[in-house]
Amino acid sequence: MPEEIAIIGGGPAGAAAAVALSKAGLRAAVYEAMDRLAVKPCGRAVPATSDLPLPIPRDVIIEPVRRAVLYVDGVKTVDVELSGAGYIVDKEELLEEWLALAGAEVHKSSRFNPFTGVVRAGGETREVKGGLLAGGVAFYGGEKILAVQALARSEGLKGLDGLYIYFDTGLLGYYWVFPYGDIAEVGVGGYADFEALRRLLERFVEGNELTRGARLTDLSGAPIAVGGLDLGTLKGLVKVGEAAGFVLPLTGEGIRPSVISGYYAGAALAKGDDPISALSSLPVARAVRVQRSILEAVKRMSQERRREFLMAMPAEVHEEVALGSLRTGRILRALASRPDLALKLIKYMGGGG
């Protein structure tokens, strides 16, 4: 195995993979398409769960997450106080620190051509032979939705203490309000185009008690992978992170699943093991599969049945989704306590109406 391994993409999956490789004495050459890291719009929330393979440096933490609140069509279903359960982070600083920790050779403004298998870096063209493809949603082959995000500024948002997620059964999507210092990040993701989502976000901000009257700036949009896992290779590169579908389909959480996938794919590669097998067996992979199955079932329901189904879900299920705990066993046990809901879910998973 060469001492330097190519990684396409310097996002969460690529940075985590570089750290894993460095622990095995291997150096990563990271090729990032943009001129800076963390360009993609993102809620910046990272749950501090035991499955996160890398610690979050204290100096990149903007503030801890102290509360998680979940609504379904305006009805509050979860409101839990948290202690050390997660952080809002400066994503760019986080990635820079992890890549520095790995001693990676980072090439920014370096675009990979998936048709030829070459990358243009620093005016030179290099052929990439083997490594990891962590280039994000552009290399994902499954279903995607669009997300639109903005910064919200108002006096009422100062001191916001938690993550607020609002499911909308009509949109078949969700809104979010996350703290970010003295302002907030607000967004919407769902099955609609950019202009429709922009209008929905503006309407949500004006009607929501937390954000009413806030001024929106820095509006941006990006696709999110929600179609489940898309494991495989492209030009000999093993896909990881969002390129491989490591995003939780029900909430769009992607930083932590991408970090986990990148780290363990890098570790498998360093040991000479099959990275795809390693990725497939991860608990987070199971969580993605379960959430995708639930999303598929909910998509087949009418809006009325969708609302009834989600409102009848046990509180444990809503809490797992709100916290992004990835404990699929708890979700399945909670559903087992409501066999009527489990049967409905199975029916819709099978394509029934």
XYZ file of C-alpha atoms in Angstrom:
353
model
C 0.000 0.000 0.000
C 1.351 3.488 -0.837
C 2.266 5.660 2.136
C 0.083 8.483 0.767
C -3.629 7.832 0.182
C -5.803 10.092 -1.978
C -9.018 11.477 -0.499
C -11.376 13.441 -2.727
C -13.135 15.999 -0.525
C -12.107 17.807 2.655
C -15.472 17.694 4.427
C -16.342 15.732 7.587
C -15.855 12.306 5.979
C -12.594 13.236 4.261
C -11.095 14.892 7.345
C -12.047 11.970 9.601
C -10.598 9.481 7.115
C -7.335 11.435 7.043
C -7.069 11.192 10.840
C -7.723 7.441 10.771
C -5.037 6.951 8.128
C -2.544 9.039 10.100
C -3.024 6.814 13.148
C -1.836 3.910 10.992
C 1.236 5.822 9.849
C -0.212 6.739 6.461
C -0.472 10.224 5.023
C -3.505 11.554 3.185
C -3.478 13.800 0.142
C -6.822 15.613 0.357
C -8.233 17.248 -2.769
C -10.969 19.766 -1.979
C -12.928 21.229 -4.897
C -13.661 24.578 -3.232
C -11.199 27.292 -2.210
C -12.173 26.842 1.448
C -13.638 24.113 3.630
C -17.232 23.790 4.875
C -18.848 25.765 2.055
C -22.027 23.659 1.955
C -24.918 25.118 4.029
C -25.185 23.155 7.248
C -26.875 23.405 10.645
C -23.499 22.899 12.405
C -24.997 20.756 15.179
C -22.929 17.732 16.204
C -24.358 15.333 18.822
C -21.667 14.302 21.324
C -22.545 10.613 21.329
C -20.291 7.686 22.175
C -20.147 6.553 18.539
C -18.347 9.730 17.427
C -14.789 8.475 16.781
C -13.066 11.856 17.120
C -13.280 14.393 19.949
C -14.614 17.877 19.230
C -11.853 20.417 20.052
C -13.040 22.939 22.624
C -11.894 25.927 20.601
C -14.296 25.145 17.710
C -17.379 24.909 19.948
C -19.602 27.952 19.522
C -21.973 26.789 22.238
C -23.284 23.571 23.789
C -26.731 22.265 22.914
C -28.879 22.363 26.056
C -32.299 21.457 24.717
C -34.037 19.619 21.874
C -37.604 20.422 20.815
C -39.587 18.640 18.099
C -42.922 19.619 16.542
C -45.225 17.808 14.109
C -47.492 20.215 12.211
C -47.175 22.773 14.990
C -47.829 20.340 17.855
C -44.932 19.883 20.279
C -44.024 16.194 20.656
C -40.600 16.406 22.332
C -39.043 18.942 24.703
C -36.042 17.542 26.542
C -33.304 19.194 28.554
C -29.842 18.040 27.581
C -26.492 17.958 29.316
C -23.388 17.573 27.190
C -25.419 15.969 24.409
C -23.985 18.019 21.581
C -22.495 21.215 20.271
C -22.901 23.939 17.701
C -19.494 24.110 16.048
C -17.493 26.263 13.688
C -17.414 23.627 10.978
C -14.598 25.168 8.949
C -12.326 25.427 11.988
C -13.220 21.871 13.007
C -12.198 20.471 9.629
C -9.012 22.536 9.514
C -7.997 21.216 12.942
C -8.694 17.584 12.073
C -6.747 17.842 8.819
C -3.845 19.478 10.654
C -3.975 16.713 13.271
C -3.725 14.177 10.449
C -0.764 15.961 8.882
C -2.657 15.778 5.604
C -1.463 17.432 2.425
C -4.488 19.574 1.532
C -5.048 20.853 -2.006
C -7.926 23.334 -2.266
C -9.572 24.441 -5.525
C -8.770 20.957 -6.832
C -11.555 19.399 -8.867
C -11.883 15.674 -9.458
C -13.178 14.484 -12.830
C -15.262 11.328 -12.229
C -15.166 10.406 -15.916
C -11.383 10.393 -16.304
C -10.320 9.716 -12.714
C -7.951 12.678 -12.648
C -7.797 15.703 -10.381
C -6.500 19.153 -11.292
C -4.487 20.587 -8.412
C -2.239 23.634 -8.482
C -2.299 23.824 -12.256
C -1.270 20.183 -12.581
C -3.330 17.161 -13.587
C -2.878 14.071 -11.439
C -4.313 10.616 -11.948
C -5.883 9.244 -8.784
C -5.467 5.505 -8.305
C -7.327 4.197 -5.290
C -8.356 5.915 -2.086
C -11.592 7.415 -0.803
C -14.257 9.534 -2.472
C -15.634 11.962 0.117
C -16.789 14.580 -2.360
C -20.312 14.918 -1.021
C -23.744 14.817 -2.584
C -22.434 15.489 -6.111
C -21.272 11.850 -6.228
C -24.422 10.381 -4.655
C -26.701 8.285 -6.848
C -29.834 8.088 -4.688
C -32.816 10.332 -4.008
C -32.148 13.909 -2.933
C -34.183 16.739 -1.527
C -33.281 20.410 -1.480
C -32.573 22.456 1.632
C -32.594 26.248 1.910
C -30.916 27.958 4.841
C -30.410 31.509 6.105
C -29.157 33.429 9.123
C -31.906 35.026 11.219
C -31.142 38.161 13.221
C -33.335 39.671 15.929
C -33.121 40.578 19.606
C -35.512 37.749 20.456
C -33.081 35.113 19.195
C -30.287 36.038 21.585
C -29.860 33.323 24.174
C -31.626 30.639 22.132
C -30.751 27.470 24.017
C -31.640 24.481 21.883
C -32.329 22.730 18.607
C -35.845 23.237 17.274
C -37.101 20.913 14.523
C -40.536 21.257 12.915
C -41.901 18.433 10.755
C -44.381 19.502 8.071
C -46.497 16.629 6.757
C -47.802 18.688 3.844
C -44.329 19.495 2.569
C -43.054 16.070 3.641
C -40.085 17.912 5.037
C -38.907 19.890 8.022
C -37.872 23.318 9.245
C -35.172 23.988 11.793
C -34.022 26.779 14.092
C -30.540 26.270 15.547
C -28.623 28.682 17.803
C -25.505 30.304 16.398
C -24.100 32.786 18.885
C -26.386 35.818 19.079
C -28.202 34.858 15.884
C -29.822 31.675 14.604
C -29.580 29.443 11.577
C -32.976 28.692 10.101
C -33.783 26.418 7.225
C -36.207 24.169 5.437
C -35.702 20.900 3.600
C -38.267 19.084 1.514
C -39.629 17.956 -1.812
C -39.806 21.341 -3.553
C -37.612 23.609 -5.668
C -35.451 26.457 -4.395
C -37.950 29.271 -4.943
C -40.794 27.349 -3.320
C -38.622 26.506 -0.319
C -37.415 30.099 -0.045
C -41.004 31.339 0.138
C -41.907 28.645 2.661
C -38.925 29.585 4.826
C -39.865 33.270 4.801
C -43.448 32.382 5.747
C -42.236 30.061 8.513
C -39.901 32.693 9.977
C -42.666 35.290 10.026
C -45.150 32.929 11.668
C -42.878 31.217 14.187
C -42.847 32.636 17.717
C -39.065 32.295 18.003
C -38.206 34.012 14.738
C -41.087 36.408 14.059
C -39.708 39.755 12.900
C -36.204 38.409 12.273
C -34.172 39.706 9.342
C -32.869 36.987 7.016
C -29.416 37.170 5.432
C -26.962 34.806 3.727
C -29.639 32.749 1.979
C -28.241 29.606 0.354
C -29.373 26.197 -0.804
C -27.987 22.717 -1.366
C -29.229 19.187 -2.093
C -29.300 16.567 0.677
C -29.005 12.807 0.179
C -32.093 11.092 1.621
C -32.280 7.955 -0.524
C -30.362 5.705 1.838
C -26.982 4.077 1.406
C -25.197 4.176 -1.944
C -22.119 2.102 -1.166
C -19.625 1.371 -3.897
C -16.671 2.720 -5.828
C -16.069 5.235 -8.575
C -12.845 5.059 -10.580
C -11.405 2.817 -7.883
C -12.279 5.224 -5.049
C -14.494 3.962 -2.211
C -17.399 6.313 -1.559
C -17.820 7.604 2.010
C -19.841 10.287 3.756
C -22.728 11.856 1.881
C -21.381 10.464 -1.398
C -22.269 7.038 0.044
C -25.576 8.177 1.566
C -24.462 8.607 5.175
C -27.186 11.120 6.039
C -30.145 10.411 8.332
C -33.115 10.647 5.935
C -35.699 11.843 8.478
C -33.782 14.895 9.709
C -30.968 15.443 7.222
C -28.280 15.089 9.904
C -25.047 14.490 8.042
C -21.959 15.680 9.931
C -21.788 12.865 12.479
C -22.762 10.009 10.096
C -20.184 11.289 7.612
C -17.465 11.497 10.264
C -18.193 7.946 11.425
C -18.186 6.548 7.885
C -15.010 8.361 6.853
C -13.085 7.358 9.954
C -13.907 3.651 9.795
C -13.435 3.460 6.032
C -9.988 5.008 6.475
C -9.179 2.580 9.290
C -10.274 -0.393 7.170
C -8.229 0.817 4.216
C -5.151 1.206 6.425
C -5.500 -2.377 7.702
C -6.018 -3.813 4.236
C -9.648 -4.706 4.980
C -12.577 -4.109 2.649
C -13.870 -0.576 3.402
C -17.279 -1.271 1.857
C -17.873 -4.244 4.157
C -16.750 -2.131 7.107
C -19.163 0.654 6.139
C -22.085 -1.709 5.620
C -21.741 -3.183 9.115
C -21.634 0.137 11.002
C -24.532 0.896 13.403
C -24.991 4.224 11.629
C -25.536 2.314 8.373
C -28.369 0.426 10.035
C -29.819 3.709 11.295
C -29.809 5.115 7.758
C -31.560 1.987 6.457
C -34.249 2.090 9.162
C -34.912 5.805 8.704
C -35.059 5.402 4.930
C -37.632 2.617 5.315
C -39.749 4.827 7.572
C -39.467 7.728 5.108
C -40.536 5.479 2.234
C -43.562 4.314 4.208
C -44.554 7.856 5.203
C -44.219 9.054 1.591
C -46.848 6.519 0.511
C -49.408 7.846 2.994
C -51.870 10.633 2.371
C -51.152 13.803 4.336
C -54.001 13.041 6.742
C -52.762 9.510 7.428
C -49.208 10.787 7.651
C -50.175 13.252 10.364
C -52.189 10.648 12.281
C -49.335 8.168 12.064
C -46.638 10.583 13.256
C -48.770 11.990 16.060
C -49.500 8.463 17.307
C -45.827 7.479 17.369
C -44.512 6.694 20.877
C -42.625 9.557 22.516
C -39.440 7.457 22.476
C -39.426 7.471 18.671
C -39.816 11.253 18.476
C -37.047 11.678 21.039
C -34.655 9.417 19.129
C -35.298 11.404 15.952
C -34.890 14.761 17.711
C -31.618 13.736 19.370
C -30.303 11.792 16.392
C -29.240 9.064 18.810
C -29.041 6.376 16.098
C -30.330 3.782 18.563
C -32.481 1.914 16.079
C -33.122 -0.826 18.638
C -34.975 1.656 20.844
C -37.077 2.804 17.875
C -37.987 -0.777 16.984
C -38.817 -1.635 20.611
C -41.012 1.459 20.856
C -42.854 0.460 17.683
C -43.288 -3.050 19.079
C -45.231 -1.489 21.964
C -47.722 -0.231 19.369
C -48.371 -3.211 17.076
C -51.095 -1.262 15.257
C -48.520 1.329 14.157
C -45.954 -1.342 13.341
C -48.468 -3.103 11.091
C -49.297 0.162 9.318
C -45.601 0.834 8.795
C -45.022 -2.656 7.384
C -48.041 -2.236 5.113
C -46.739 0.998 3.619
C -43.188 -0.336 3.382
C -44.622 -3.055 1.197
C -46.283 -0.505 -1.060
C -49.783 -0.867 0.342
C -52.208 2.044 0.535
